[in-house]
Short mmCIF file of C-alpha atoms in Angstrom, two decimals:
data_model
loop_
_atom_site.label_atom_id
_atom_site.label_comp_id
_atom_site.label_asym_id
_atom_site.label_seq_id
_atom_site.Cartn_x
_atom_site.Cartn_y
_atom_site.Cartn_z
CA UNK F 1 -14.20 11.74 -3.20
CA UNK F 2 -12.05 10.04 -0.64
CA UNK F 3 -9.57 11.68 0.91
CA UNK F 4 -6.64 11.11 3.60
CA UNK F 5 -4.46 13.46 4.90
CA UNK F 6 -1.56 12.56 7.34
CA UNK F 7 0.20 14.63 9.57
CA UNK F 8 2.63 14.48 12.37
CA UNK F 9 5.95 13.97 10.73
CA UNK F 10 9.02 14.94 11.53
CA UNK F 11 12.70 14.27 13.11
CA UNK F 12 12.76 11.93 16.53
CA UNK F 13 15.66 10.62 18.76
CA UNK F 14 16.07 6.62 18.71
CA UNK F 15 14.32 5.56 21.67
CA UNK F 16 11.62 8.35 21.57
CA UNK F 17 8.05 8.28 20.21
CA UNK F 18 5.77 9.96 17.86
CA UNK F 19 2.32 9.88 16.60
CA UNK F 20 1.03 10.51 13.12
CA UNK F 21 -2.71 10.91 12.53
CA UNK F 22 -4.74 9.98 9.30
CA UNK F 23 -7.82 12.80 8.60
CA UNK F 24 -10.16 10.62 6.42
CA UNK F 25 -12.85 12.60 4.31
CA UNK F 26 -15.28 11.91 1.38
CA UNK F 27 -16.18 8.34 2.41
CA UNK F 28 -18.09 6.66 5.99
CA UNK F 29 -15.16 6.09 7.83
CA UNK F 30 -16.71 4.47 10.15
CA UNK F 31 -17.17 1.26 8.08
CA UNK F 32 -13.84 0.64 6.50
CA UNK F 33 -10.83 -1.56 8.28
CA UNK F 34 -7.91 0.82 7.75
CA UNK F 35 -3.83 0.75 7.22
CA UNK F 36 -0.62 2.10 8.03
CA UNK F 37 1.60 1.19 5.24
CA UNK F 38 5.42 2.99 5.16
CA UNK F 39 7.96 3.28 2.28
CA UNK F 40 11.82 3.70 2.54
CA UNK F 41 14.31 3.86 -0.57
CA UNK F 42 15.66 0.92 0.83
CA UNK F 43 12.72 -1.59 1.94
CA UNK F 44 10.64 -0.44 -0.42
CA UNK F 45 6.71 -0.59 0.77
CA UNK F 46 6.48 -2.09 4.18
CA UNK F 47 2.41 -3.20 5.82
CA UNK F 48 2.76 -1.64 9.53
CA UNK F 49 -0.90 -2.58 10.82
CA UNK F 50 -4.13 -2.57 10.34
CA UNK F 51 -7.22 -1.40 12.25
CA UNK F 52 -11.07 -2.91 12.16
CA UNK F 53 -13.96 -0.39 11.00
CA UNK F 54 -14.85 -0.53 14.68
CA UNK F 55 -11.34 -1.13 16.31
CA UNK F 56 -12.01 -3.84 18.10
CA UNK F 57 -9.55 -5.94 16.46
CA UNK F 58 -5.52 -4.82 15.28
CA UNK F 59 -2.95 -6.56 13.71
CA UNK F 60 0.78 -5.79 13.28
CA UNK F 61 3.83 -6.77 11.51
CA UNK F 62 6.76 -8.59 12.85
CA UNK F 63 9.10 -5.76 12.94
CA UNK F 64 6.67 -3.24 14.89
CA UNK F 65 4.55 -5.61 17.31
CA UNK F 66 4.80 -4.45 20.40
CA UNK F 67 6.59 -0.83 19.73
CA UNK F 68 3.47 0.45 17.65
CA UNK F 69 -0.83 0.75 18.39
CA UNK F 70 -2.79 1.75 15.72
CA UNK F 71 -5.84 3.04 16.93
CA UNK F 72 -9.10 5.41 15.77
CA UNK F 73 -11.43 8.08 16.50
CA UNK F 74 -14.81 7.43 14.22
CA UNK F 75 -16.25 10.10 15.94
CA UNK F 76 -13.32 12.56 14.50
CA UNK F 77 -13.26 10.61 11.33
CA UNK F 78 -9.03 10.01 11.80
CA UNK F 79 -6.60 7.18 12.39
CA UNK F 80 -3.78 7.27 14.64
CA UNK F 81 -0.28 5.66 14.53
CA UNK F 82 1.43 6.19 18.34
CA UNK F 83 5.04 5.21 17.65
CA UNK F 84 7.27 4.10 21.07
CA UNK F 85 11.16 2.83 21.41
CA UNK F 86 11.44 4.67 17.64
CA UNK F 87 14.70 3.02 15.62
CA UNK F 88 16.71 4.47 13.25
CA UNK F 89 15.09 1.51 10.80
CA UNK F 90 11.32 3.01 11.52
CA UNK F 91 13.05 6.06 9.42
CA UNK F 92 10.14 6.09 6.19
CA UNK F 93 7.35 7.85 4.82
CA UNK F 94 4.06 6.78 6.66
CA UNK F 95 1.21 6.29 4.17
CA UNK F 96 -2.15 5.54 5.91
CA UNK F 97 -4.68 2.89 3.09
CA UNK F 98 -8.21 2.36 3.12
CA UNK F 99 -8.83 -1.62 3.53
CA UNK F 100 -11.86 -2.40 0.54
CA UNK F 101 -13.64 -4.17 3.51
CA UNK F 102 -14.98 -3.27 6.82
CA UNK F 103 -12.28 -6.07 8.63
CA UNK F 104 -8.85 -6.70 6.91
CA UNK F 105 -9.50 -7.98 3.32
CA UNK F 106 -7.08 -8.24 0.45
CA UNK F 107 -5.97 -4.72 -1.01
CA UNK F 108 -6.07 -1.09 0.11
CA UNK F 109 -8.24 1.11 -2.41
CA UNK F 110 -7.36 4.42 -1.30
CA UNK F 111 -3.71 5.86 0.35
CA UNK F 112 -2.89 9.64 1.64
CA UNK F 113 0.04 11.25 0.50
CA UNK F 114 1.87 10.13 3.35
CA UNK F 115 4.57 11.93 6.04
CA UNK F 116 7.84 11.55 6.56
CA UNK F 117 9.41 9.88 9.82
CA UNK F 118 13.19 10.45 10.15
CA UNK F 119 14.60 9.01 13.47
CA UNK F 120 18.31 10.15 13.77
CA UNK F 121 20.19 11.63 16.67
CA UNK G 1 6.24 -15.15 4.78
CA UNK G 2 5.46 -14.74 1.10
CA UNK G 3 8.28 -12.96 -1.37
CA UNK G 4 7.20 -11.53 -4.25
CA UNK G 5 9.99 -11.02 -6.81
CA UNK G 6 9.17 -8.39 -9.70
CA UNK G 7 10.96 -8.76 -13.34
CA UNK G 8 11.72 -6.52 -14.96
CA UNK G 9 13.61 -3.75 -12.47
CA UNK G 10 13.40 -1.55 -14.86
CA UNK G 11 11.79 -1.66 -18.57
CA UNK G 12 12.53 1.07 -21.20
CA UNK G 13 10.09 1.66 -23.74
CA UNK G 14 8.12 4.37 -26.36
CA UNK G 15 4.81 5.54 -26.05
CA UNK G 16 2.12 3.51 -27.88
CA UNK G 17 4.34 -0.11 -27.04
CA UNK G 18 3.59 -2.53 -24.97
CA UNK G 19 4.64 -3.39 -21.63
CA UNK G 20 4.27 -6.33 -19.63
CA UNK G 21 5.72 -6.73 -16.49
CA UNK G 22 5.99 -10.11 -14.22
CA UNK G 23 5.04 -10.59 -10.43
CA UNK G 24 6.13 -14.36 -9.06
CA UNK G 25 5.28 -15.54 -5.56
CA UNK G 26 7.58 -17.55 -3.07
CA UNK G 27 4.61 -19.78 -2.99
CA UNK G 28 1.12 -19.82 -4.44
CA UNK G 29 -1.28 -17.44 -3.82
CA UNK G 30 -4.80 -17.00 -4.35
CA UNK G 31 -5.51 -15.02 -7.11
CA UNK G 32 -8.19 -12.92 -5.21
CA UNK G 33 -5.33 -11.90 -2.98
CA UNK G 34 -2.80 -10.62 -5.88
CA UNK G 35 -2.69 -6.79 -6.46
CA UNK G 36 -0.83 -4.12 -8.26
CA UNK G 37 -0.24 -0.47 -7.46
CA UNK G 38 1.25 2.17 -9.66
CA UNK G 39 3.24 5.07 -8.12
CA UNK G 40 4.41 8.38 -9.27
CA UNK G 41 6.97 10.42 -8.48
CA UNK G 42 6.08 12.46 -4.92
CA UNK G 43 2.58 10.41 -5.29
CA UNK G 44 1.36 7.85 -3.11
CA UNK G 45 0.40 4.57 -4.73
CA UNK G 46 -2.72 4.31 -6.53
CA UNK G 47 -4.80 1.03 -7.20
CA UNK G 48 -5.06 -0.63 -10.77
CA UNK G 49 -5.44 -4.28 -10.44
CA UNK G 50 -7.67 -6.20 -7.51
CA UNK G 51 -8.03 -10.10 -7.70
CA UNK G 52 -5.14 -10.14 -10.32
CA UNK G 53 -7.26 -9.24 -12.64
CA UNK G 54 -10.38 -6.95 -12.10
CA UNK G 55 -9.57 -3.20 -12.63
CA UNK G 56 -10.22 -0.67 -9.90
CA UNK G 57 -12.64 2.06 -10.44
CA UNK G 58 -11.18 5.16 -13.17
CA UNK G 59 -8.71 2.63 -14.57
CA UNK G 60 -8.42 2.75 -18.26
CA UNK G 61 -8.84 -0.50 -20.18
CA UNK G 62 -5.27 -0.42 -21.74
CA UNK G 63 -4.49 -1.91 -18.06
CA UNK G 64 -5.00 -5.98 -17.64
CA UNK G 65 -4.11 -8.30 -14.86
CA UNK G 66 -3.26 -12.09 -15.46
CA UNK G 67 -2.06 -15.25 -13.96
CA UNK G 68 -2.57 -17.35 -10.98
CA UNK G 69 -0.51 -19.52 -8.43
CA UNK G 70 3.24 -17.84 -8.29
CA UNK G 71 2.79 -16.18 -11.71
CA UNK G 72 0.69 -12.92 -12.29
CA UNK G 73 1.57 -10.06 -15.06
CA UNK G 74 0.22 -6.58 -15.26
CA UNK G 75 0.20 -5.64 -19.35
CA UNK G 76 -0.08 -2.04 -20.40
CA UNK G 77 -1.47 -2.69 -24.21
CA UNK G 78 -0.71 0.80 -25.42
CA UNK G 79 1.87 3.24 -23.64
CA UNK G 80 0.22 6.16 -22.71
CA UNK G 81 3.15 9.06 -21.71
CA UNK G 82 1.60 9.14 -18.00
CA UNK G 83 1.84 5.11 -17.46
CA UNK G 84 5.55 6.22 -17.12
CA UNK G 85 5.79 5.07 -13.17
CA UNK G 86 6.94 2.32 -10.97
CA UNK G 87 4.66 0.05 -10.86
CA UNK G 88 4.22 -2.36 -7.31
CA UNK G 89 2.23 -6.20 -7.19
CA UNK G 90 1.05 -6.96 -3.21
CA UNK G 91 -0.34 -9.57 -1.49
CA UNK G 92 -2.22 -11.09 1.15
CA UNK G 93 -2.19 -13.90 3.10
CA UNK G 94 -3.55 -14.96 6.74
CA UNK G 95 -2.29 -13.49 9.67
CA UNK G 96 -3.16 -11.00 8.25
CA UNK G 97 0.20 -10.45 6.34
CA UNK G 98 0.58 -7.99 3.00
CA UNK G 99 3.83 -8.12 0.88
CA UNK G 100 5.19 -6.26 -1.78
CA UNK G 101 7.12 -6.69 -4.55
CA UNK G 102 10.22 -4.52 -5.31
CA UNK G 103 8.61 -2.73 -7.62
CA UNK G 104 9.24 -2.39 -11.59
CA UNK G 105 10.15 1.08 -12.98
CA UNK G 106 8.48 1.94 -16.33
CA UNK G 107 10.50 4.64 -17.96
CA UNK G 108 10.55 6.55 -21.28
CA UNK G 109 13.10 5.10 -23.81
#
């Protein structure tokens, strides 16, 4: 049964950083491309980036390209989300998606419950 | 960019009705790359649709996927009192870039 468990949450200062992690269980982790995805009330679901099975290749959107890495451990079986030069618009729950394929194919299969980023003074 | 508009916002209707809600694209997509997503409250998303019409694993048959180009619809052929969610289409295109739709909210009339 796959699971995915993220953790790291919590309440940052604008300009500060944070890193979430994604504990993946139940499935090879090793050979599936993998997501950050966040919601907010007011963007609804948002892609952040995506990861390669063997992490040799990221991607990013627009709005966190050079602010965000995504990066994993296949060793520890998690997924990582390092978050730099935070906004107050980065403020959303962090959900971390199984890609279907090993690369970045067309759908995520399988989310975590997700953690909550508020970035506020 | 691709923007996926989802009609209705909301839809209010009984257990055992029908519901069909309506996904259109900015632009055409490929219907491999048209999915939907159904969300509960507190929940994360869950998969039903992949390909715009090939259910994911565990998804009853009372769920069905249609369309192609800018057009796609998600039909629910019997309300069952947990289909009561908001329910999400996505997309792909190269970049890689995924979009969303607004979502549709299914409630209980």
């Amino acid at each position: 049964q796959v699971h995915l468990v993220e953790s790291g949450g919590g309440v940052v200062q604008p300009g500060r950083s944070l890193r979430v992690s994604c504990a993946a269980s139940g499935f090879m982790f090793r050979r599936y491309g993998m997501h950050w995805v966040r919601q907010t009330p007011g963007k609804g679901l948002e892609w952040v980036a995506a990861i390669w099975f063997d992490g040799t290749n990221e991607d990013y959107a627009d709005s966190v390209k050079g602010r965000f890495t995504i990066f994993r451990d296949n060793s520890k079986n998690t997924l990582y989300l390092q978050m730099n030069s935070l906004r107050v618009e980065d403020s959303a729950v962090y959900y971390c998606a199984r890609d279907h394929l090993a690369s970045s194919g067309y759908y995520f299969d399988f989310w975590g419950q997700g953690t909550l980023v508020t970035v506020s003074s | 960019e691709i923007v996926l508009t989802q009609s209705p916002g909301t839809l209010s209707l009984s257990p055992g009705e029908r519901a069909t809600l309506s996904c259109r694209a900015g632009q055409s997509v490929s219907s491999s790359y048209l999915a939907w997503y159904q969300q509960k409250p507190g929940q994360a998303p869950r998969l039903l649709i992949y390909g715009a019409s090939i259910r994911a694993t565990g998804i009853p048959d009372r769920f069905s996927g249609s369309g192609s180009g800018t057009d796609f619809t998600l039909t629910i052929s019997r309300l069952e009192p947990e289909d009561f969610a908001v329910y999400y289409c996505q997309q792909y295109d190269s970049s890689p870039m995924y979009t969303f739709g607004p979502g549709t909210k299914l409630e209980i009339k």
